Amino acid sequence: MGETGKGHHMDREELHHNAGKQGTAKLLKGAAVLGAAAVLSKLLGTLQKIPLQNVAGDAAFGIYNAVYPLYILILFAATAGFPVAVSKFVAESVIHGDHREAKRIARISGTVLLGSGIVLFVLLYLGAGEIAGWIGIQQTEKAIRSVSFALLLAPTLAVLRGYFQGYQNMLPTAVSQVMEQLIRVITMVALLLYLVALAYDEEWIAAGATFGSVTGAAAGLVVMYVYWRKAMRNLSDSEEQEDGGSPKFQPLSTRQWVRRIAAYAIPVCLGAIVVPLLTLVDTFTMPRLLEASQGSELEAMRQFGLYNRGLPLVQLVVMVASSMSAVLVPAMADAKARGLTDVMRSRAEMSIRLSWLIGLGASFGLAFAAVPINIMLYKNSEASLTMAVLAFTALFSTLNAVSASVLQGAGAIHTPAQALLVAIVLKALGNVVLMPRWGIEGAALSAVIAYAAAAGLNLVQLRRCTGARFALRPYVIAPTLGVVAMGVCLAALQLLAMPAVAAWHVPERLSASAIALVGVAGGAAVYGLALLRSGSISREELRLMPELDRKLAPVLARIWPAGRSAGR
């Protein structure tokens, strides 16, 4: 009997162990799916701006870039924290086996958010003219009204995503994110071609482009509704009865749930709006300053469009480089919980060093190749200097994103938001001081200063929290050699190739595209090999990425002879 009891006890332990392993595997798989979907949707969202500028021109591009950050700010302020709050409370209900209460949480949250979405829609739609006056460009009014309709749909979409995340089911969120961006891009391109063919002005074209956010939200909501209906069918009548018949805890009233969800979600919303606020500074300062210097609303928006040419490339670099952030937060939190200060310090040092090296190479590479990249993407080389200056925000934005993740994992959750608030003030002051003298180049320089300040503040706090040290050699000396080598290669390529393709009468955009693509690939290769050869990245660190290490093995065999490992 004792043996049998012991056997049952062992079986239960093994069962719990396996369940824990399955839960962890499910969580990691869900995080991977959601991460891949986020990268794909961000990629679609970033690249959609290029056809807008190509077809409609810089003025419509400028109007779109003035209005969209305002929508994102309002959307984040209204909804950003609610998926997190809903997923938390749904997960708690699921742990207690109360699926009925989980549905009730989703419905209460959906009702609250739908009400707030309707109020915000009315304010944005009716106040479009007033907001356009605050921006200083009346041509943004139609685009503001167009995008306001998305606020009727996005809140419900946010709640449904939070509900499924509470069940650790990330697939509905991932599919809806990709579908939302895909339909958004298709709508924008279709309306763009239609309105341009009918010779509508820039104001209407920009309004058509922003309307993609409405159809995208509708598509995402349809996807989530399909998953919701399927989930409701899978909950059997017996499970529903069991949930209601023997609750594991006293259910809260609707008012109590509203207060509890709001108390959890609102601080997250306030933290989330800091990032779009930094972008919104340009919306409320640049058009007015440009109109004052240019004397024309249309030319002001054209200049604003020229300024925004470099931003999609910067966003792509930051998106790729900061993809490590999803791993950093739990890794740092785990080390902190275990009291492993040495591990915290080494992880912080490695993540910051890698983000510095990636951001530095990308910034200089984009700056060196600004002219051919500009022609390749936007048909001419206008504002290439602005693009080159703005490229350096990639370095500091990457540092800012990665250091913020490290700080969050280390428990310093307020520092990144405070650093961005400082950046907002610096960006506004920089625009006011620098733009009257240097125009959009001044705005680009103020962006670099603002992001550099935010990254610097994060790094100071990170050193205090983790004891991380940043030595001179791996951050300055070795990467400088790589940057110089890359610059020489890119300069030689452009100086030799441009006269050759001109002599062969190759179309300018085609030749610029070839030079840009070859230059970016070649420059990245030269820079990467220089870092490997100098020891800025060690072979041990490269082995943490097995697939990349395997592909580079033949080259590395020449760089690192047998038995030798690159140091730092």
mmCIF file with all atom_site columns, N, CA, C and O in Angstrom, residues 136-154:
data_model
loop_
_atom_site.group_PDB
_atom_site.id
_atom_site.type_symbol
_atom_site.label_atom_id
_atom_site.label_alt_id
_atom_site.label_comp_id
_atom_site.label_asym_id
_atom_site.label_entity_id
_atom_site.label_seq_id
_atom_site.pdbx_PDB_ins_code
_atom_site.Cartn_x
_atom_site.Cartn_y
_atom_site.Cartn_z
_atom_site.occupancy
_atom_site.B_iso_or_equiv
_atom_site.pdbx_formal_charge
_atom_site.auth_seq_id
_atom_site.auth_comp_id
_atom_site.auth_asym_id
_atom_site.auth_atom_id
_atom_site.pdbx_PDB_model_num
ATOM 1  N N  . GLY A 1 136 ? -1.177  73.658 -37.354 1.00 0.00 ? 136 GLY A N  1
ATOM 2  C CA . GLY A 1 136 ? -0.744  74.797 -38.164 1.00 0.00 ? 136 GLY A CA 1
ATOM 3  C C  . GLY A 1 136 ? -0.913  74.574 -39.648 1.00 0.00 ? 136 GLY A C  1
ATOM 4  O O  . GLY A 1 136 ? -0.556  75.431 -40.452 1.00 0.00 ? 136 GLY A O  1
ATOM 5  N N  . ILE A 1 137 ? -1.475  73.427 -40.030 1.00 0.00 ? 137 ILE A N  1
ATOM 6  C CA . ILE A 1 137 ? -1.681  73.088 -41.434 1.00 0.00 ? 137 ILE A CA 1
ATOM 7  C C  . ILE A 1 137 ? -3.133  72.626 -41.601 1.00 0.00 ? 137 ILE A C  1
ATOM 8  O O  . ILE A 1 137 ? -3.490  71.529 -41.178 1.00 0.00 ? 137 ILE A O  1
ATOM 9  N N  . GLN A 1 138 ? -3.973  73.471 -42.198 1.00 0.00 ? 138 GLN A N  1
ATOM 10 C CA . GLN A 1 138 ? -5.393  73.152 -42.320 1.00 0.00 ? 138 GLN A CA 1
ATOM 11 C C  . GLN A 1 138 ? -5.637  71.952 -43.227 1.00 0.00 ? 138 GLN A C  1
ATOM 12 O O  . GLN A 1 138 ? -6.676  71.295 -43.146 1.00 0.00 ? 138 GLN A O  1
ATOM 13 N N  . GLN A 1 139 ? -4.664  71.629 -44.077 1.00 0.00 ? 139 GLN A N  1
ATOM 14 C CA . GLN A 1 139 ? -4.823  70.506 -45.004 1.00 0.00 ? 139 GLN A CA 1
ATOM 15 C C  . GLN A 1 139 ? -4.856  69.143 -44.308 1.00 0.00 ? 139 GLN A C  1
ATOM 16 O O  . GLN A 1 139 ? -5.178  68.135 -44.945 1.00 0.00 ? 139 GLN A O  1
ATOM 17 N N  . THR A 1 140 ? -4.545  69.110 -43.028 1.00 0.00 ? 140 THR A N  1
ATOM 18 C CA . THR A 1 140 ? -4.580  67.837 -42.303 1.00 0.00 ? 140 THR A CA 1
ATOM 19 C C  . THR A 1 140 ? -5.991  67.480 -41.812 1.00 0.00 ? 140 THR A C  1
ATOM 20 O O  . THR A 1 140 ? -6.208  66.368 -41.316 1.00 0.00 ? 140 THR A O  1
ATOM 21 N N  . GLU A 1 141 ? -6.960  68.370 -41.970 1.00 0.00 ? 141 GLU A N  1
ATOM 22 C CA . GLU A 1 141 ? -8.295  68.168 -41.386 1.00 0.00 ? 141 GLU A CA 1
ATOM 23 C C  . GLU A 1 141 ? -8.976  66.905 -41.910 1.00 0.00 ? 141 GLU A C  1
ATOM 24 O O  . GLU A 1 141 ? -9.512  66.101 -41.142 1.00 0.00 ? 141 GLU A O  1
ATOM 25 N N  . LYS A 1 142 ? -8.982  66.708 -43.218 1.00 0.00 ? 142 LYS A N  1
ATOM 26 C CA . LYS A 1 142 ? -9.665  65.537 -43.786 1.00 0.00 ? 142 LYS A CA 1
ATOM 27 C C  . LYS A 1 142 ? -9.004  64.228 -43.339 1.00 0.00 ? 142 LYS A C  1
ATOM 28 O O  . LYS A 1 142 ? -9.681  63.230 -43.083 1.00 0.00 ? 142 LYS A O  1
ATOM 29 N N  . ALA A 1 143 ? -7.695  64.216 -43.260 1.00 0.00 ? 143 ALA A N  1
ATOM 30 C CA . ALA A 1 143 ? -6.988  63.005 -42.828 1.00 0.00 ? 143 ALA A CA 1
ATOM 31 C C  . ALA A 1 143 ? -7.302  62.691 -41.367 1.00 0.00 ? 143 ALA A C  1
ATOM 32 O O  . ALA A 1 143 ? -7.431  61.512 -40.992 1.00 0.00 ? 143 ALA A O  1
ATOM 33 N N  . ILE A 1 144 ? -7.445  63.721 -40.530 1.00 0.00 ? 144 ILE A N  1
ATOM 34 C CA . ILE A 1 144 ? -7.797  63.504 -39.126 1.00 0.00 ? 144 ILE A CA 1
ATOM 35 C C  . ILE A 1 144 ? -9.188  62.888 -39.022 1.00 0.00 ? 144 ILE A C  1
ATOM 36 O O  . ILE A 1 144 ? -9.418  61.937 -38.264 1.00 0.00 ? 144 ILE A O  1
ATOM 37 N N  . ARG A 1 145 ? -10.143 63.412 -39.788 1.00 0.00 ? 145 ARG A N  1
ATOM 38 C CA . ARG A 1 145 ? -11.502 62.851 -39.777 1.00 0.00 ? 145 ARG A CA 1
ATOM 39 C C  . ARG A 1 145 ? -11.497 61.414 -40.297 1.00 0.00 ? 145 ARG A C  1
ATOM 40 O O  . ARG A 1 145 ? -12.206 60.552 -39.769 1.00 0.00 ? 145 ARG A O  1
ATOM 41 N N  . SER A 1 146 ? -10.697 61.154 -41.317 1.00 0.00 ? 146 SER A N  1
ATOM 42 C CA . SER A 1 146 ? -10.651 59.823 -41.910 1.00 0.00 ? 146 SER A CA 1
ATOM 43 C C  . SER A 1 146 ? -10.174 58.779 -40.903 1.00 0.00 ? 146 SER A C  1
ATOM 44 O O  . SER A 1 146 ? -10.786 57.729 -40.740 1.00 0.00 ? 146 SER A O  1
ATOM 45 N N  . VAL A 1 147 ? -9.097  59.076 -40.198 1.00 0.00 ? 147 VAL A N  1
ATOM 46 C CA . VAL A 1 147 ? -8.512  58.091 -39.286 1.00 0.00 ? 147 VAL A CA 1
ATOM 47 C C  . VAL A 1 147 ? -9.327  57.947 -38.005 1.00 0.00 ? 147 VAL A C  1
ATOM 48 O O  . VAL A 1 147 ? -9.221  56.941 -37.299 1.00 0.00 ? 147 VAL A O  1
ATOM 49 N N  . SER A 1 148 ? -10.177 58.929 -37.692 1.00 0.00 ? 148 SER A N  1
ATOM 50 C CA . SER A 1 148 ? -10.945 58.890 -36.446 1.00 0.00 ? 148 SER A CA 1
ATOM 51 C C  . SER A 1 148 ? -11.878 57.682 -36.374 1.00 0.00 ? 148 SER A C  1
ATOM 52 O O  . SER A 1 148 ? -12.179 57.183 -35.289 1.00 0.00 ? 148 SER A O  1
ATOM 53 N N  . PHE A 1 149 ? -12.350 57.180 -37.520 1.00 0.00 ? 149 PHE A N  1
ATOM 54 C CA . PHE A 1 149 ? -13.281 56.046 -37.528 1.00 0.00 ? 149 PHE A CA 1
ATOM 55 C C  . PHE A 1 149 ? -12.644 54.778 -36.948 1.00 0.00 ? 149 PHE A C  1
ATOM 56 O O  . PHE A 1 149 ? -13.358 53.886 -36.468 1.00 0.00 ? 149 PHE A O  1
ATOM 57 N N  . ALA A 1 150 ? -11.314 54.684 -37.000 1.00 0.00 ? 150 ALA A N  1
ATOM 58 C CA . ALA A 1 150 ? -10.642 53.504 -36.450 1.00 0.00 ? 150 ALA A CA 1
ATOM 59 C C  . ALA A 1 150 ? -10.854 53.379 -34.951 1.00 0.00 ? 150 ALA A C  1
ATOM 60 O O  . ALA A 1 150 ? -10.800 52.281 -34.390 1.00 0.00 ? 150 ALA A O  1
ATOM 61 N N  . LEU A 1 151 ? -11.135 54.500 -34.271 1.00 0.00 ? 151 LEU A N  1
ATOM 62 C CA . LEU A 1 151 ? -11.337 54.477 -32.827 1.00 0.00 ? 151 LEU A CA 1
ATOM 63 C C  . LEU A 1 151 ? -12.641 53.786 -32.437 1.00 0.00 ? 151 LEU A C  1
ATOM 64 O O  . LEU A 1 151 ? -12.845 53.462 -31.263 1.00 0.00 ? 151 LEU A O  1
ATOM 65 N N  . LEU A 1 152 ? -13.523 53.552 -33.394 1.00 0.00 ? 152 LEU A N  1
ATOM 66 C CA . LEU A 1 152 ? -14.743 52.798 -33.126 1.00 0.00 ? 152 LEU A CA 1
ATOM 67 C C  . LEU A 1 152 ? -14.480 51.291 -33.106 1.00 0.00 ? 152 LEU A C  1
ATOM 68 O O  . LEU A 1 152 ? -15.289 50.523 -32.581 1.00 0.00 ? 152 LEU A O  1
ATOM 69 N N  . LEU A 1 153 ? -13.369 50.875 -33.685 1.00 0.00 ? 153 LEU A N  1
ATOM 70 C CA . LEU A 1 153 ? -13.081 49.448 -33.845 1.00 0.00 ? 153 LEU A CA 1
ATOM 71 C C  . LEU A 1 153 ? -11.904 48.968 -32.995 1.00 0.00 ? 153 LEU A C  1
ATOM 72 O O  . LEU A 1 153 ? -11.928 47.858 -32.449 1.00 0.00 ? 153 LEU A O  1
ATOM 73 N N  . ALA A 1 154 ? -10.860 49.785 -32.900 1.00 0.00 ? 154 ALA A N  1
ATOM 74 C CA . ALA A 1 154 ? -9.619  49.363 -32.243 1.00 0.00 ? 154 ALA A CA 1
ATOM 75 C C  . ALA A 1 154 ? -9.788  48.969 -30.771 1.00 0.00 ? 154 ALA A C  1
ATOM 76 O O  . ALA A 1 154 ? -9.143  48.017 -30.313 1.00 0.00 ? 154 ALA A O  1
#
